Amino acid sequence: MNFRYLLPGLLLCAVAFAQTQPDGEEHAQHQHTPPPAQEQPKPPDPQKKQEEPPQKPPEAQPEHQHEGMAGMEQAAKPAREPHRMASGTAWQPDSTPAYMWMTERAKWTLMAHGNLFLTFNHQGGPRGAGKFESMNWAMFMEQHRLGPGTIEFRQMFSAEALTVPHPGFPQLFQTGETYRNQPLVDHQHPHDLFGEISVLYSVPISKKVSWHIYGAPVGEPALGPVAFMHRGSAAEIPSAPLSHHLQDATHITAGVITTGLTVGKVRGEVSVFNGREPDQVRQTIDFGPLDSWSARVSVRPSKDWSLQYSYGHIHDQEIHAGEPGDTNRQTASVSYNRPLTGGNWATSLIWGRNHKQLKNTTQNSYLLESIVNFKSRNYAYTRLELVDKDELFPAVPLPRPQFRVGGYTFGGIRDLVQNAKMQMGVGADVTFYSKPSALDAVYGENPVSFRVFLRFRPGRMEHHH
């Protein structure tokens, strides 16, 4: 595939946001200027003392005069601060870096962010392949006060249906969904053109209690951790986890309603949604009945930590891949983020389990991923996972054999361009595997895969407190 089809302009449609971004430095410091000396005569004057208090109230007003990021973040606060933005209604640690453009217009807070990878991907072994590809997405958000709360609209798009090589992104041991009428094995599917079209309304009930409702023709139910595309610990990694379909695969669901309560640092929520994964036509919305449900409890004990446990019953999840039957999914995750001098450290530990009722089989997955940003422009990352796979041989009649495989990725990125509006980095990674010896004849004894890529995204937005 030629790079001219990789649509590097996908994210440029949001440049208007960057061009209108205020500087954030125009603070009303003149409020703190002391009065001229001649207005303070040596003999104390009681009349003067009574005139001083009226001059102090303006000092409480500078926050209303800020035209920069801090003022915009304050406007968005009733819903979610921009650096908490994740996927659906999932929580990241508050201190997670945000790479986005943001501005305020006519009392609307407008945000745009995304990621674009241009990659040469080589997967090793007899089942491997080498292809040029692009994983990409862009998201837009609009927030506004509405009555006692805040309303937020979101739209997420991806051009991967145009930038994916045939028959999908090569990835050893990856399974799940279909593409071009084929169950995908050793390939990751492209994401749908419409990744999210949603509305979220949040209402404070008291100082520590708030209620929210989320609805989406395309969106994410309260099931699983933050989706890998938005997760701080995966932001530099240009591939999906092998455990994606046991953990966060419901991040694109055609029909979702979620509601929940947040009490202090704890949030409980429930969802009803359409359980079927997307079909092979990636430019349409695959509407269906809201026949599945989930529940999730999330905890944010401090600004650097977030935890969640979720359970869901998914109806006919793999029906498009020729596997009817319901799936019960459990997930648990712990995410930690620590700002560093000149960088950041983001880590997630995730467990996901599918129990397929028709076949009465259970698959587990375990994932540890971490990214260290140091000396501003440098990133080192790893993703380590063990996954049970029962779809490696779709032509074999049910019940199919199940294998535990491991993927161990190590890589890094160096930003060549890094400013308030854009970051462009060059990176590479290598992946090693573990597997049962029964798979040696198909995958080779020691396959090794690697990627070399460019990464483009908006500049980092500084947190304001």
Coordinates of C-alpha atoms in Angstrom, one line a residue:
M1 CA 0.0 0.0 0.0
N2 CA 1.4 3.4 -1.0
F3 CA 1.7 6.0 1.8
R4 CA -0.3 8.5 -0.2
Y5 CA -3.3 6.4 0.8
L6 CA -2.5 6.6 4.5
L7 CA -4.4 9.8 4.9
P8 CA -1.8 11.7 7.1
G9 CA -4.3 14.6 6.9
L10 CA -6.7 12.7 9.2
L11 CA -5.8 14.9 12.2
L12 CA -5.3 18.1 10.3
C13 CA -9.1 18.7 10.3
A14 CA -8.7 19.7 13.9
V15 CA -6.0 22.3 13.3
A16 CA -8.5 25.1 13.7
F17 CA -8.6 24.2 17.3
A18 CA -4.9 24.7 17.7
Q19 CA -4.9 28.0 15.7
T20 CA -7.4 29.5 18.0
Q21 CA -5.8 28.3 21.2
P22 CA -5.2 31.2 23.6
D23 CA -1.8 31.7 25.2
G24 CA -3.0 31.3 28.7
E25 CA -0.6 33.9 30.0
E26 CA -2.8 37.0 30.3
H27 CA -3.3 37.2 34.0
A28 CA -4.8 40.3 35.6
Q29 CA -1.8 40.9 37.8
H30 CA -2.4 44.7 38.0
Q31 CA -5.0 43.8 40.7
H32 CA -2.1 43.3 43.1
T33 CA -0.3 46.6 42.5
P34 CA 0.0 48.5 45.8
P35 CA -1.5 52.1 46.0
P36 CA 0.9 55.0 45.3
A37 CA 2.9 56.2 48.3
Q38 CA 1.3 59.7 48.4
E39 CA -2.1 58.1 49.1
Q40 CA -0.8 56.7 52.4
P41 CA 0.1 59.7 54.7
K42 CA 2.1 59.1 57.8
P43 CA -0.7 60.0 60.2
P44 CA -3.2 57.2 60.2
D45 CA -6.5 58.2 58.8
P46 CA -9.6 56.2 59.9
Q47 CA -11.5 57.4 56.9
K48 CA -8.9 55.9 54.6
K49 CA -9.0 52.5 56.4
Q50 CA -12.7 52.3 55.7
E51 CA -12.2 52.9 52.0
E52 CA -9.7 50.0 51.7
P53 CA -12.0 47.0 52.0
P54 CA -14.0 47.9 48.8
Q55 CA -10.8 47.6 46.8
K56 CA -10.2 44.0 47.8
P57 CA -13.1 42.1 46.1
P58 CA -11.5 42.5 42.6
E59 CA -8.7 40.3 43.8
A60 CA -11.2 37.4 43.9
Q61 CA -12.0 38.0 40.2
P62 CA -8.9 37.2 38.2
E63 CA -10.0 33.6 37.6
H64 CA -12.9 35.0 35.6
Q65 CA -10.5 37.1 33.6
H66 CA -8.2 34.3 32.5
E67 CA -8.3 33.6 28.8
G68 CA -6.0 30.6 28.8
M69 CA -6.2 26.9 29.6
A70 CA -7.0 27.3 33.3
G71 CA -10.2 29.3 32.5
M72 CA -11.3 26.7 30.0
E73 CA -10.6 23.8 32.4
Q74 CA -12.7 25.5 35.0
A75 CA -15.5 25.8 32.6
A76 CA -15.4 22.1 31.9
K77 CA -15.1 21.1 35.6
P78 CA -18.7 20.0 36.2
A79 CA -18.4 17.2 33.7
R80 CA -14.8 15.9 33.6
E81 CA -11.5 17.8 33.5
P82 CA -9.9 17.4 30.0
H83 CA -6.9 15.4 31.4
R84 CA -9.4 12.8 32.7
M85 CA -10.8 12.2 29.2
A86 CA -10.7 8.5 28.4
S87 CA -13.1 6.3 26.5
G88 CA -16.8 6.1 27.3
T89 CA -17.3 6.8 31.0
A90 CA -14.1 5.1 32.1
W91 CA -11.6 6.7 34.5
Q92 CA -7.9 7.4 34.1
P93 CA -5.7 8.7 36.9
D94 CA -6.2 12.5 37.2
S95 CA -2.5 13.1 36.5
T96 CA -2.5 11.4 33.1
P97 CA -1.1 13.7 30.4
A98 CA -3.5 15.0 27.8
Y99 CA -2.4 15.6 24.2
M100 CA -5.1 17.8 22.8
W101 CA -6.1 21.1 21.4
M102 CA -8.6 23.1 23.4
T103 CA -10.3 26.5 23.2
E104 CA -13.5 28.2 24.4
R105 CA -16.1 29.8 22.1
A106 CA -19.4 31.3 23.1
K107 CA -19.3 29.5 26.5
W108 CA -18.6 26.2 24.8
T109 CA -15.4 24.3 25.7
L110 CA -14.1 22.7 22.5
M111 CA -11.5 20.0 22.4
A112 CA -9.8 17.8 19.8
H113 CA -7.2 15.1 20.0
G114 CA -6.1 12.0 18.2
N115 CA -3.2 9.8 17.2
L116 CA -1.7 8.9 13.8
F117 CA 0.9 6.1 13.3
L118 CA 2.5 5.5 9.9
T119 CA 4.2 2.1 10.2
F120 CA 6.2 -0.5 8.5
N121 CA 5.1 -3.7 10.3
H122 CA 7.0 -7.0 9.9
Q123 CA 5.6 -10.1 11.6
G124 CA 8.0 -13.0 11.8
G125 CA 7.6 -16.8 11.3
P126 CA 5.7 -18.8 8.6
R127 CA 2.4 -17.0 9.4
G128 CA 4.0 -13.5 9.4
A129 CA 4.0 -10.7 6.8
G130 CA 5.5 -7.3 6.2
K131 CA 3.2 -4.4 5.3
F132 CA 3.0 -0.6 5.4
E133 CA 0.0 0.5 7.4
S134 CA -1.6 3.3 9.4
M135 CA -3.5 3.1 12.7
N136 CA -5.3 6.3 13.3
W137 CA -8.2 8.1 15.1
A138 CA -9.4 11.6 15.8
M139 CA -11.9 12.7 18.5
F140 CA -13.8 16.0 19.0
M141 CA -15.6 17.1 22.2
E142 CA -17.9 19.9 23.0
Q143 CA -18.9 20.9 26.5
H144 CA -21.4 23.4 27.8
R145 CA -23.3 24.1 31.0
L146 CA -26.9 23.0 30.8
G147 CA -29.2 23.6 33.7
P148 CA -27.6 22.4 36.9
G149 CA -25.1 20.2 35.1
T150 CA -22.8 20.0 32.0
I151 CA -23.5 18.4 28.7
E152 CA -20.8 16.9 26.5
F153 CA -20.9 15.8 22.9
R154 CA -18.2 13.5 21.4
Q155 CA -17.4 12.3 17.9
M156 CA -14.6 9.9 17.1
F157 CA -13.6 8.8 13.6
S158 CA -11.0 6.5 12.1
A159 CA -9.7 6.1 8.5
E160 CA -8.3 2.7 9.2
A161 CA -10.7 1.0 6.7
L162 CA -8.7 2.9 4.0
T163 CA -5.2 2.6 5.6
V164 CA -5.2 -1.1 6.5
P165 CA -3.5 -3.6 4.3
H166 CA -5.3 -6.7 3.1
P167 CA -6.6 -8.7 5.0
G168 CA -6.0 -6.6 8.2
F169 CA -3.1 -5.3 10.3
P170 CA -0.6 -8.3 10.5
Q171 CA -0.2 -9.4 14.1
L172 CA 0.8 -12.9 15.2
F173 CA -1.7 -14.7 17.5
Q174 CA -4.3 -11.9 17.2
T175 CA -7.9 -13.1 16.8
G176 CA -11.4 -11.6 17.0
E177 CA -14.1 -10.1 14.6
T178 CA -14.2 -10.5 10.9
Y179 CA -13.0 -8.4 8.0
R180 CA -13.8 -8.9 4.3
N181 CA -16.0 -11.9 5.2
Q182 CA -13.2 -13.7 6.9
P183 CA -12.7 -14.5 10.6
L184 CA -9.5 -12.7 11.5
V185 CA -6.5 -14.8 12.6
D186 CA -3.0 -13.4 13.0
H187 CA -4.4 -10.0 12.0
Q188 CA -6.0 -7.0 13.9
H189 CA -9.1 -5.6 12.4
P190 CA -9.4 -1.9 11.3
H191 CA -11.6 0.2 13.5
D192 CA -14.9 1.5 12.3
L193 CA -15.2 4.9 10.6
F194 CA -17.5 6.0 13.5
G195 CA -15.8 5.1 16.7
E196 CA -18.0 7.2 19.0
I197 CA -21.0 9.4 18.6
S198 CA -22.3 10.2 22.1
V199 CA -23.7 12.6 24.6
L200 CA -22.9 12.7 28.3
Y201 CA -24.9 14.7 30.9
S202 CA -23.5 15.1 34.4
V203 CA -25.3 16.7 37.3
P204 CA -23.9 17.5 40.7
I205 CA -26.3 16.4 43.5
S206 CA -24.2 17.6 46.4
K207 CA -20.6 18.5 47.0
K208 CA -19.4 14.9 46.8
V209 CA -22.2 13.2 44.8
S210 CA -23.0 13.5 41.1
W211 CA -25.2 11.6 38.6
H212 CA -24.5 11.0 34.9
I213 CA -26.2 9.5 31.9
Y214 CA -24.5 8.6 28.7
G215 CA -26.2 7.6 25.4
A216 CA -24.6 6.7 22.1
P217 CA -25.6 5.2 18.7
V218 CA -21.9 4.3 18.8
G219 CA -20.1 4.3 22.1
E220 CA -18.7 2.3 24.9
P221 CA -20.6 0.6 27.8
A222 CA -19.4 0.4 31.4
L223 CA -17.3 -2.7 30.8
G224 CA -13.5 -3.0 30.9
P225 CA -10.6 -0.6 31.5
V226 CA -10.0 2.5 29.4
A227 CA -9.7 1.3 25.8
F228 CA -6.1 0.8 24.6
M229 CA -6.4 3.6 22.0
H230 CA -7.0 6.2 24.8
R231 CA -5.1 4.6 27.7
G232 CA -2.1 6.6 29.0
S233 CA 0.0 3.4 29.4
A234 CA -0.6 2.5 25.7
A235 CA -0.4 5.9 24.0
E236 CA 2.9 5.3 22.3
I237 CA 2.3 1.7 21.2
P238 CA 1.2 1.3 17.6
S239 CA -0.6 -2.0 18.0
A240 CA -3.6 -3.5 19.8
P241 CA -3.0 -5.9 22.7
L242 CA -3.4 -9.6 22.0
S243 CA -5.8 -9.5 24.9
H244 CA -8.0 -6.8 23.3
H245 CA -11.0 -9.1 22.8
L246 CA -11.0 -10.3 26.4
Q247 CA -10.7 -6.8 28.0
D248 CA -11.8 -3.7 26.1
A249 CA -13.3 -4.8 22.8
T250 CA -16.7 -3.3 23.5
H251 CA -15.2 0.2 23.1
I252 CA -17.0 0.5 19.8
T253 CA -20.6 -0.7 20.3
A254 CA -23.6 0.2 18.1
G255 CA -26.1 1.3 20.8
V256 CA -25.3 2.1 24.4
I257 CA -27.1 3.6 27.4
T258 CA -25.1 4.1 30.7
T259 CA -26.1 5.7 34.0
G260 CA -24.3 5.9 37.3
L261 CA -23.5 7.7 40.5
T262 CA -20.2 9.1 41.7
V263 CA -19.8 9.4 45.5
G264 CA -16.5 11.0 46.4
K265 CA -13.8 8.8 44.9
V266 CA -16.1 5.9 44.0
R267 CA -18.3 5.5 40.9
G268 CA -20.8 2.8 40.2
E269 CA -22.6 2.5 36.8
V270 CA -24.6 0.1 34.7
S271 CA -25.1 -0.1 31.0
V272 CA -27.4 -1.8 28.4
F273 CA -26.0 -2.2 24.9
N274 CA -25.9 -4.1 21.7
G275 CA -23.6 -7.0 22.2
R276 CA -22.5 -7.8 18.7
E277 CA -19.0 -6.8 17.6
P278 CA -18.8 -4.8 14.3
D279 CA -19.1 -6.7 11.0
Q280 CA -16.7 -6.5 8.2
V281 CA -18.2 -3.3 6.6
R282 CA -16.4 -0.6 8.6
Q283 CA -18.1 2.5 7.1
T284 CA -21.6 1.7 8.6
I285 CA -23.2 1.6 12.0
D286 CA -24.4 -1.9 12.9
F287 CA -27.5 -1.1 14.9
G288 CA -29.1 -3.9 16.9
P289 CA -31.2 -4.5 20.0
L290 CA -29.9 -3.5 23.4
D291 CA -29.7 -7.1 24.5
S292 CA -26.6 -7.1 26.7
W293 CA -25.7 -5.5 30.0
S294 CA -22.8 -4.6 32.2
A295 CA -21.9 -3.1 35.6
R296 CA -18.7 -1.4 36.7
V297 CA -17.3 -0.1 40.0
S298 CA -14.4 2.4 39.7
V299 CA -12.3 3.9 42.4
R300 CA -9.9 6.9 42.2
P301 CA -8.1 6.9 45.6
S302 CA -5.7 9.7 44.6
K303 CA -4.8 11.7 41.5
D304 CA -2.2 9.1 40.4
W305 CA -4.3 6.0 40.8
S306 CA -7.5 4.5 39.2
L307 CA -9.0 1.0 39.7
Q308 CA -12.0 -0.8 38.2
Y309 CA -13.9 -4.1 38.3
S310 CA -16.6 -4.8 35.7
Y311 CA -18.9 -7.7 34.7
G312 CA -20.9 -8.0 31.5
H313 CA -23.2 -10.4 29.8
I314 CA -22.7 -10.0 26.0
H315 CA -25.3 -11.6 23.7
D316 CA -24.0 -13.2 20.4
Q317 CA -20.7 -11.3 20.6
E318 CA -19.0 -13.2 17.8
I319 CA -22.1 -13.9 15.6
H320 CA -20.5 -12.2 12.6
A321 CA -17.5 -14.5 12.9
G322 CA -19.7 -17.6 12.8
E323 CA -19.7 -18.2 16.6
P324 CA -23.2 -17.7 18.0
G325 CA -23.6 -17.8 21.8
D326 CA -23.4 -15.5 24.8
T327 CA -20.2 -14.4 26.6
N328 CA -19.8 -13.5 30.2
R329 CA -16.9 -11.1 30.6
Q330 CA -15.1 -10.0 33.8
T331 CA -12.3 -7.4 33.9
A332 CA -10.2 -5.8 36.6
S333 CA -7.5 -3.2 36.2
V334 CA -5.2 -0.9 38.2
S335 CA -3.7 2.2 36.5
Y336 CA -0.9 4.3 38.0
N337 CA 0.4 7.6 36.6
R338 CA 3.3 9.6 38.0
P339 CA 4.4 12.9 36.6
L340 CA 8.2 13.2 36.5
T341 CA 10.5 16.2 36.1
G342 CA 10.7 16.5 32.3
G343 CA 8.4 13.5 31.7
N344 CA 5.9 11.0 33.0
W345 CA 5.4 7.4 33.9
A346 CA 2.1 5.5 33.1
T347 CA 1.5 1.9 34.0
S348 CA -1.5 -0.4 33.8
L349 CA -2.1 -4.0 35.0
I350 CA -5.2 -5.6 33.5
W351 CA -7.0 -8.9 33.8
G352 CA -9.8 -10.0 31.5
R353 CA -11.8 -13.2 31.3
N354 CA -14.4 -14.5 28.7
H355 CA -16.7 -17.4 29.6
K356 CA -18.3 -18.6 26.4
Q357 CA -21.6 -20.2 27.4
L358 CA -22.3 -22.3 24.3
K359 CA -19.0 -24.1 24.4
N360 CA -18.6 -23.8 28.2
T361 CA -15.0 -22.6 27.9
T362 CA -13.1 -19.9 29.7
Q363 CA -10.3 -17.8 28.4
N364 CA -8.1 -15.6 30.6
S365 CA -5.8 -12.7 29.8
Y366 CA -3.1 -10.9 31.8
L367 CA -1.5 -7.6 30.6
L368 CA 1.2 -5.3 32.0
E369 CA 2.1 -2.2 30.0
S370 CA 4.2 0.8 30.9
I371 CA 5.5 3.9 29.3
V372 CA 8.3 6.2 30.7
N373 CA 8.7 9.7 29.2
F374 CA 12.1 11.1 30.2
K375 CA 14.1 14.2 29.3
S376 CA 10.9 15.5 27.6
R377 CA 11.4 14.0 24.1
N378 CA 12.2 10.4 24.9
Y379 CA 9.8 7.5 25.5
A380 CA 10.5 3.9 26.5
Y381 CA 7.7 1.3 26.6
T382 CA 6.8 -2.3 27.2
R383 CA 3.8 -4.5 26.9
L384 CA 3.8 -8.0 28.4
E385 CA 0.8 -10.3 28.1
L386 CA -0.4 -13.8 28.4
V387 CA -3.6 -14.7 26.6
D388 CA -5.7 -17.9 26.1
K389 CA -6.6 -18.2 22.4
D390 CA -9.3 -20.6 21.1
E391 CA -9.7 -19.0 17.6
L392 CA -6.3 -19.7 16.0
F393 CA -7.8 -22.4 13.7
P394 CA -11.3 -21.3 12.7
A395 CA -11.7 -24.2 10.2
V396 CA -11.5 -26.8 13.0
P397 CA -15.0 -27.9 14.2
L398 CA -16.1 -26.9 17.7
P399 CA -14.9 -27.3 20.3
R400 CA -11.6 -25.9 19.1
P401 CA -8.3 -26.3 20.9
Q402 CA -7.2 -23.6 23.2
F403 CA -3.6 -22.4 23.6
R404 CA -1.9 -19.9 26.0
V405 CA 0.4 -17.6 24.2
G406 CA 2.6 -14.7 25.3
G407 CA 3.6 -11.5 23.6
Y408 CA 6.5 -9.4 25.0
T409 CA 7.0 -6.0 23.3
F410 CA 9.8 -3.5 24.0
G411 CA 10.2 -0.2 22.2
G412 CA 10.8 3.5 22.2
I413 CA 10.1 6.8 20.5
R414 CA 12.1 10.0 20.1
D415 CA 10.1 13.2 19.4
L416 CA 11.7 15.1 16.5
V417 CA 9.1 17.9 16.7
Q418 CA 7.6 18.9 20.1
N419 CA 5.8 22.1 20.8
A420 CA 2.4 23.3 22.1
K421 CA 0.6 22.4 18.9
M422 CA 2.2 19.2 17.6
Q423 CA 4.4 16.2 18.5
M424 CA 6.0 14.1 15.8
G425 CA 8.1 11.2 16.9
V426 CA 10.0 8.3 15.3
G427 CA 9.9 5.0 17.0
A428 CA 10.5 1.2 16.8
D429 CA 9.7 -1.9 18.8
V430 CA 10.3 -5.6 18.8
T431 CA 8.0 -8.4 20.0
F432 CA 9.0 -11.9 21.2
Y433 CA 6.5 -14.7 21.9
S434 CA 6.0 -17.8 24.1
K435 CA 3.6 -20.6 23.0
P436 CA 3.1 -24.3 23.4
S437 CA 5.4 -26.5 21.3
A438 CA 2.3 -27.9 19.5
L439 CA 2.2 -24.6 17.6
D440 CA 5.9 -24.7 16.4
A441 CA 4.9 -26.4 13.1
V442 CA 2.6 -23.5 12.3
Y443 CA 4.3 -20.5 13.8
G444 CA 8.0 -21.6 13.9
E445 CA 10.0 -22.1 17.0
N446 CA 10.9 -18.5 17.8
P447 CA 9.1 -15.9 15.7
V448 CA 10.2 -12.3 16.2
S449 CA 8.2 -9.3 15.0
F450 CA 9.2 -5.6 14.7
R451 CA 7.7 -2.2 13.8
V452 CA 9.3 1.1 12.6
F453 CA 7.0 4.1 12.6
L454 CA 6.2 7.8 12.8
R455 CA 3.8 9.1 15.4
F456 CA 1.8 12.4 15.0
R457 CA -0.5 14.0 17.6
P458 CA -1.4 17.3 19.2
G459 CA 1.0 18.9 21.7
R460 CA 0.7 18.2 25.4
M461 CA -1.8 20.3 27.4
E462 CA -0.4 21.4 30.8
H463 CA -2.5 20.7 33.8
H464 CA -3.7 23.6 35.8
H465 CA -4.7 23.4 39.5

